[in-house]
């Protein structure tokens, strides 16, 4: 997904493409140099460079997925970014601290910018948690279902919540509240991107704003 998706409006259609076409794929009118109903806009990518994030849960295709693509079928891998973008992640070899390899992933911010105390303690919490025997292969074996990269991330998040005197999150609540909304956006963006790659454009009727929808 190296190309950015842009959206432009013409003849009451929304046209998604990688670059403004010479002619409208819906009505055939010449577009280059002509006045569009609205200026083309670039759709924000759902992906980010995990090494340029701080205090985030990161989701990326598993390392053994050679294409490292979010294709809806490949296994996913999760990690936690430090204040400086080092990604702590749990594998069969234990906890890795990676400076590269997470350049294209989905990020879920875990700390608000105004939580200065927690930001100051984040790396200390992360180091101490990662050194626990639970994540040492000599003491506990990696298990794909019950003791895996997501277990590491969720237990770390709950350890931070406990240290801050807050209630813990269970797996289902965290997944449905924080991860699934992000992954749905990834799925829609990937499907749109693939359609444009195959057909050059994706064209839909323009949805006019109504007072009710604007207020919602």
mmCIF file of C-alpha atoms in Angstrom:
data_model
loop_
_atom_site.group_PDB
_atom_site.id
_atom_site.type_symbol
_atom_site.label_atom_id
_atom_site.label_comp_id
_atom_site.label_asym_id
_atom_site.label_seq_id
_atom_site.Cartn_x
_atom_site.Cartn_y
_atom_site.Cartn_z
ATOM 1 C CA UNK A 1 0.000 0.000 0.000
ATOM 2 C CA UNK A 2 2.618 2.494 -1.085
ATOM 3 C CA UNK A 3 0.104 4.791 -2.807
ATOM 4 C CA UNK A 4 -2.043 7.242 -0.881
ATOM 5 C CA UNK A 5 -5.765 7.155 -1.574
ATOM 6 C CA UNK A 6 -7.372 10.435 -2.596
ATOM 7 C CA UNK A 7 -11.061 11.298 -2.786
ATOM 8 C CA UNK A 8 -12.577 13.781 -5.196
ATOM 9 C CA UNK A 9 -16.156 14.783 -5.933
ATOM 10 C CA UNK A 10 -17.644 15.194 -9.397
ATOM 11 C CA UNK A 11 -21.131 14.852 -10.927
ATOM 12 C CA UNK A 12 -22.510 13.953 -7.491
ATOM 13 C CA UNK A 13 -20.140 11.017 -7.229
ATOM 14 C CA UNK A 14 -17.312 10.369 -4.812
ATOM 15 C CA UNK A 15 -14.315 9.024 -6.695
ATOM 16 C CA UNK A 16 -11.497 7.260 -4.873
ATOM 17 C CA UNK A 17 -8.202 6.855 -6.731
ATOM 18 C CA UNK A 18 -4.424 7.236 -6.426
ATOM 19 C CA UNK A 19 -4.201 10.364 -8.637
ATOM 20 C CA UNK A 20 -6.682 12.758 -10.254
ATOM 21 C CA UNK A 21 -7.713 11.171 -13.581
ATOM 22 C CA UNK A 22 -7.821 13.072 -16.862
ATOM 23 C CA UNK A 23 -11.544 12.369 -17.213
ATOM 24 C CA UNK A 24 -14.298 11.604 -14.732
ATOM 25 C CA UNK A 25 -14.790 7.828 -14.698
ATOM 26 C CA UNK A 26 -18.513 8.379 -14.145
ATOM 27 C CA UNK A 27 -19.544 11.025 -16.706
ATOM 28 C CA UNK A 28 -16.445 11.274 -18.893
ATOM 29 C CA UNK A 29 -15.996 15.047 -18.463
ATOM 30 C CA UNK A 30 -12.421 16.293 -18.529
ATOM 31 C CA UNK A 31 -11.115 16.910 -15.030
ATOM 32 C CA UNK A 32 -7.560 18.168 -15.298
ATOM 33 C CA UNK A 33 -7.589 21.927 -14.986
ATOM 34 C CA UNK A 34 -11.346 21.997 -14.490
ATOM 35 C CA UNK A 35 -13.051 23.136 -11.354
ATOM 36 C CA UNK A 36 -14.074 20.246 -9.142
ATOM 37 C CA UNK A 37 -16.945 20.505 -6.689
ATOM 38 C CA UNK A 38 -14.396 20.210 -3.894
ATOM 39 C CA UNK A 39 -10.625 20.058 -3.746
ATOM 40 C CA UNK A 40 -9.311 16.467 -3.730
ATOM 41 C CA UNK A 41 -8.430 15.244 -0.254
ATOM 42 C CA UNK A 42 -5.998 12.558 0.807
ATOM 43 C CA UNK A 43 -7.476 9.879 3.053
ATOM 44 C CA UNK A 44 -5.451 9.368 6.228
ATOM 45 C CA UNK A 45 -3.710 6.018 6.289
ATOM 46 C CA UNK A 46 -4.591 3.737 9.229
ATOM 47 C CA UNK A 47 -0.933 2.748 9.469
ATOM 48 C CA UNK A 48 1.860 4.382 11.407
ATOM 49 C CA UNK A 49 5.550 3.933 12.140
ATOM 50 C CA UNK A 50 5.563 2.254 15.529
ATOM 51 C CA UNK A 51 9.100 3.462 16.239
ATOM 52 C CA UNK A 52 7.842 7.040 16.075
ATOM 53 C CA UNK A 53 5.107 6.443 18.641
ATOM 54 C CA UNK A 54 5.240 6.584 22.414
ATOM 55 C CA UNK A 55 3.248 4.511 24.888
ATOM 56 C CA UNK A 56 1.141 2.690 22.325
ATOM 57 C CA UNK A 57 -0.110 -0.811 21.758
ATOM 58 C CA UNK A 58 1.132 -1.767 18.290
ATOM 59 C CA UNK A 59 -0.405 -4.336 15.954
ATOM 60 C CA UNK A 60 1.526 -5.654 12.952
ATOM 61 C CA UNK A 61 1.510 -8.730 10.728
ATOM 62 C CA UNK A 62 3.439 -11.576 12.326
ATOM 63 C CA UNK A 63 7.140 -11.722 11.523
ATOM 64 C CA UNK A 64 6.732 -15.024 9.649
ATOM 65 C CA UNK A 65 4.338 -13.343 7.207
ATOM 66 C CA UNK A 66 6.888 -12.604 4.503
ATOM 67 C CA UNK A 67 4.799 -9.861 2.897
ATOM 68 C CA UNK A 68 4.045 -8.265 6.299
ATOM 69 C CA UNK A 69 0.632 -7.324 4.932
ATOM 70 C CA UNK A 70 -2.706 -6.800 6.701
ATOM 71 C CA UNK A 71 -4.621 -9.059 4.344
ATOM 72 C CA UNK A 72 -7.227 -10.350 6.776
ATOM 73 C CA UNK A 73 -5.801 -13.858 6.787
ATOM 74 C CA UNK A 74 -2.298 -13.513 8.203
ATOM 75 C CA UNK A 75 -1.480 -13.849 11.888
ATOM 76 C CA UNK A 76 -0.931 -10.633 13.809
ATOM 77 C CA UNK A 77 1.721 -9.694 16.344
ATOM 78 C CA UNK A 78 1.442 -7.103 19.123
ATOM 79 C CA UNK A 79 3.914 -5.036 21.088
ATOM 80 C CA UNK A 80 4.209 -1.989 23.345
ATOM 81 C CA UNK A 81 6.224 1.093 22.415
ATOM 82 C CA UNK A 82 8.447 2.857 24.928
ATOM 83 C CA UNK A 83 8.779 6.624 25.222
ATOM 84 C CA UNK A 84 11.515 6.524 22.560
ATOM 85 C CA UNK A 85 9.793 4.104 20.184
ATOM 86 C CA UNK A 86 11.544 0.894 21.223
ATOM 87 C CA UNK A 87 9.002 -1.896 20.724
ATOM 88 C CA UNK A 88 8.787 -4.483 23.502
ATOM 89 C CA UNK A 89 7.187 -7.688 22.258
ATOM 90 C CA UNK A 90 6.932 -11.250 23.485
ATOM 91 C CA UNK A 91 7.881 -14.235 21.313
ATOM 92 C CA UNK A 92 9.042 -17.819 21.863
ATOM 93 C CA UNK A 93 12.494 -16.407 22.594
ATOM 94 C CA UNK A 94 11.222 -14.132 25.351
ATOM 95 C CA UNK A 95 10.793 -10.364 25.334
ATOM 96 C CA UNK A 96 12.426 -8.567 22.431
ATOM 97 C CA UNK A 97 13.261 -4.875 22.374
ATOM 98 C CA UNK A 98 13.217 -3.852 18.738
ATOM 99 C CA UNK A 99 14.459 -0.679 17.099
ATOM 100 C CA UNK A 100 13.301 -1.723 13.612
ATOM 101 C CA UNK A 101 10.607 -3.894 12.073
ATOM 102 C CA UNK A 102 7.517 -1.983 13.211
ATOM 103 C CA UNK A 103 7.583 0.756 10.604
ATOM 104 C CA UNK A 104 4.123 -0.129 9.318
ATOM 105 C CA UNK A 105 1.617 -1.066 11.955
ATOM 106 C CA UNK A 106 -1.592 -0.008 13.670
ATOM 107 C CA UNK A 107 -1.199 1.934 16.898
ATOM 108 C CA UNK A 108 -3.544 2.241 19.853
ATOM 109 C CA UNK A 109 -2.510 5.109 22.182
ATOM 110 C CA UNK A 110 -2.502 4.046 25.816
ATOM 111 C CA UNK A 111 -1.592 7.277 27.627
ATOM 112 C CA UNK A 112 -3.050 10.762 27.248
ATOM 113 C CA UNK A 113 -0.507 13.555 26.619
ATOM 114 C CA UNK A 114 -1.505 15.276 29.862
ATOM 115 C CA UNK A 115 -0.749 12.220 32.053
ATOM 116 C CA UNK A 116 2.721 13.492 32.929
ATOM 117 C CA UNK A 117 3.281 11.225 35.926
ATOM 118 C CA UNK A 118 2.513 8.089 33.933
ATOM 119 C CA UNK A 119 4.631 9.247 30.999
ATOM 120 C CA UNK A 120 7.564 9.751 33.349
ATOM 121 C CA UNK A 121 7.163 6.235 34.748
ATOM 122 C CA UNK A 122 6.300 4.413 31.531
ATOM 123 C CA UNK A 123 9.737 3.075 30.600
ATOM 124 C CA UNK A 124 10.401 2.006 34.181
ATOM 125 C CA UNK A 125 7.120 0.097 34.283
ATOM 126 C CA UNK A 126 7.901 -1.483 30.906
ATOM 127 C CA UNK A 127 11.415 -2.585 31.862
ATOM 128 C CA UNK A 128 10.363 -4.056 35.202
ATOM 129 C CA UNK A 129 7.418 -5.908 33.712
ATOM 130 C CA UNK A 130 9.471 -7.328 30.849
ATOM 131 C CA UNK A 131 12.044 -8.743 33.249
ATOM 132 C CA UNK A 132 9.436 -10.816 35.109
ATOM 133 C CA UNK A 133 9.786 -14.591 35.160
ATOM 134 C CA UNK A 134 6.432 -14.922 33.353
ATOM 135 C CA UNK A 135 8.191 -13.865 30.147
ATOM 136 C CA UNK A 136 11.404 -15.838 30.637
ATOM 137 C CA UNK A 137 11.393 -18.941 28.370
ATOM 138 C CA UNK A 138 13.310 -20.816 31.071
ATOM 139 C CA UNK A 139 10.293 -20.494 33.385
ATOM 140 C CA UNK A 140 7.245 -20.234 31.133
ATOM 141 C CA UNK A 141 6.724 -21.569 27.656
ATOM 142 C CA UNK A 142 5.153 -19.466 24.942
ATOM 143 C CA UNK A 143 1.666 -20.747 24.079
ATOM 144 C CA UNK A 144 -0.189 -19.528 20.994
ATOM 145 C CA UNK A 145 -3.553 -19.521 22.761
ATOM 146 C CA UNK A 146 -2.945 -18.641 26.395
ATOM 147 C CA UNK A 147 0.527 -17.163 26.849
ATOM 148 C CA UNK A 148 1.403 -15.103 23.812
ATOM 149 C CA UNK A 149 2.239 -11.622 22.563
ATOM 150 C CA UNK A 150 -1.245 -10.314 23.323
ATOM 151 C CA UNK A 151 -1.153 -11.784 26.825
ATOM 152 C CA UNK A 152 2.080 -9.860 27.385
ATOM 153 C CA UNK A 153 0.559 -6.584 26.211
ATOM 154 C CA UNK A 154 -2.715 -6.907 28.112
ATOM 155 C CA UNK A 155 -1.030 -7.982 31.343
ATOM 156 C CA UNK A 156 1.368 -5.055 31.045
ATOM 157 C CA UNK A 157 -1.513 -2.635 30.540
ATOM 158 C CA UNK A 158 -3.285 -4.072 33.574
ATOM 159 C CA UNK A 159 -0.107 -3.850 35.656
ATOM 160 C CA UNK A 160 0.070 -0.144 34.820
ATOM 161 C CA UNK A 161 -3.609 0.319 35.655
ATOM 162 C CA UNK A 162 -3.054 -1.425 39.004
ATOM 163 C CA UNK A 163 -0.028 0.769 39.772
ATOM 164 C CA UNK A 164 -2.163 3.819 39.028
ATOM 165 C CA UNK A 165 -5.001 2.546 41.244
ATOM 166 C CA UNK A 166 -7.367 1.845 38.371
ATOM 167 C CA UNK A 167 -9.482 -1.163 37.435
ATOM 168 C CA UNK A 168 -8.096 -3.827 35.130
ATOM 169 C CA UNK A 169 -9.442 -4.711 31.680
ATOM 170 C CA UNK A 170 -10.391 -8.183 30.564
ATOM 171 C CA UNK A 171 -9.412 -9.508 27.163
ATOM 172 C CA UNK A 172 -12.838 -9.169 25.571
ATOM 173 C CA UNK A 173 -13.426 -5.610 26.766
ATOM 174 C CA UNK A 174 -10.046 -4.405 25.594
ATOM 175 C CA UNK A 175 -10.350 -6.159 22.235
ATOM 176 C CA UNK A 176 -13.829 -4.855 21.464
ATOM 177 C CA UNK A 177 -13.254 -1.329 22.761
ATOM 178 C CA UNK A 178 -9.777 -0.571 21.480
ATOM 179 C CA UNK A 179 -8.575 -3.063 18.872
ATOM 180 C CA UNK A 180 -11.574 -4.027 16.746
ATOM 181 C CA UNK A 181 -12.487 -0.421 15.776
ATOM 182 C CA UNK A 182 -8.922 0.081 14.538
ATOM 183 C CA UNK A 183 -8.873 -3.214 12.641
ATOM 184 C CA UNK A 184 -12.233 -2.500 10.990
ATOM 185 C CA UNK A 185 -10.766 0.724 9.635
ATOM 186 C CA UNK A 186 -7.713 -1.178 8.383
ATOM 187 C CA UNK A 187 -9.935 -3.741 6.682
ATOM 188 C CA UNK A 188 -11.987 -1.073 4.889
ATOM 189 C CA UNK A 189 -8.889 0.857 3.821
ATOM 190 C CA UNK A 190 -7.162 -2.302 2.552
ATOM 191 C CA UNK A 191 -10.242 -3.365 0.576
ATOM 192 C CA UNK A 192 -10.526 0.106 -0.967
ATOM 193 C CA UNK A 193 -6.816 0.137 -1.819
ATOM 194 C CA UNK A 194 -7.010 -3.288 -3.463
ATOM 195 C CA UNK A 195 -10.077 -2.288 -5.494
ATOM 196 C CA UNK A 196 -8.283 0.800 -6.836
ATOM 197 C CA UNK A 197 -5.223 -1.275 -7.694
ATOM 198 C CA UNK A 198 -7.392 -3.611 -9.779
ATOM 199 C CA UNK A 199 -9.831 -1.115 -11.321
ATOM 200 C CA UNK A 200 -8.104 2.322 -11.025
ATOM 201 C CA UNK A 201 -11.147 3.877 -9.349
ATOM 202 C CA UNK A 202 -13.852 3.273 -6.812
ATOM 203 C CA UNK A 203 -16.981 5.327 -7.473
ATOM 204 C CA UNK A 204 -20.007 5.748 -5.196
ATOM 205 C CA UNK A 205 -22.926 8.168 -5.007
ATOM 206 C CA UNK A 206 -22.147 11.216 -2.936
ATOM 207 C CA UNK A 207 -23.810 11.152 0.462
ATOM 208 C CA UNK A 208 -25.377 14.548 1.071
ATOM 209 C CA UNK A 209 -25.212 15.801 4.643
ATOM 210 C CA UNK A 210 -28.583 16.195 6.329
ATOM 211 C CA UNK A 211 -29.344 18.225 9.471
ATOM 212 C CA UNK A 212 -29.859 15.002 11.397
ATOM 213 C CA UNK A 213 -26.582 13.440 10.272
ATOM 214 C CA UNK A 214 -24.670 16.664 10.853
ATOM 215 C CA UNK A 215 -25.927 16.862 14.417
ATOM 216 C CA UNK A 216 -25.096 13.249 15.223
#
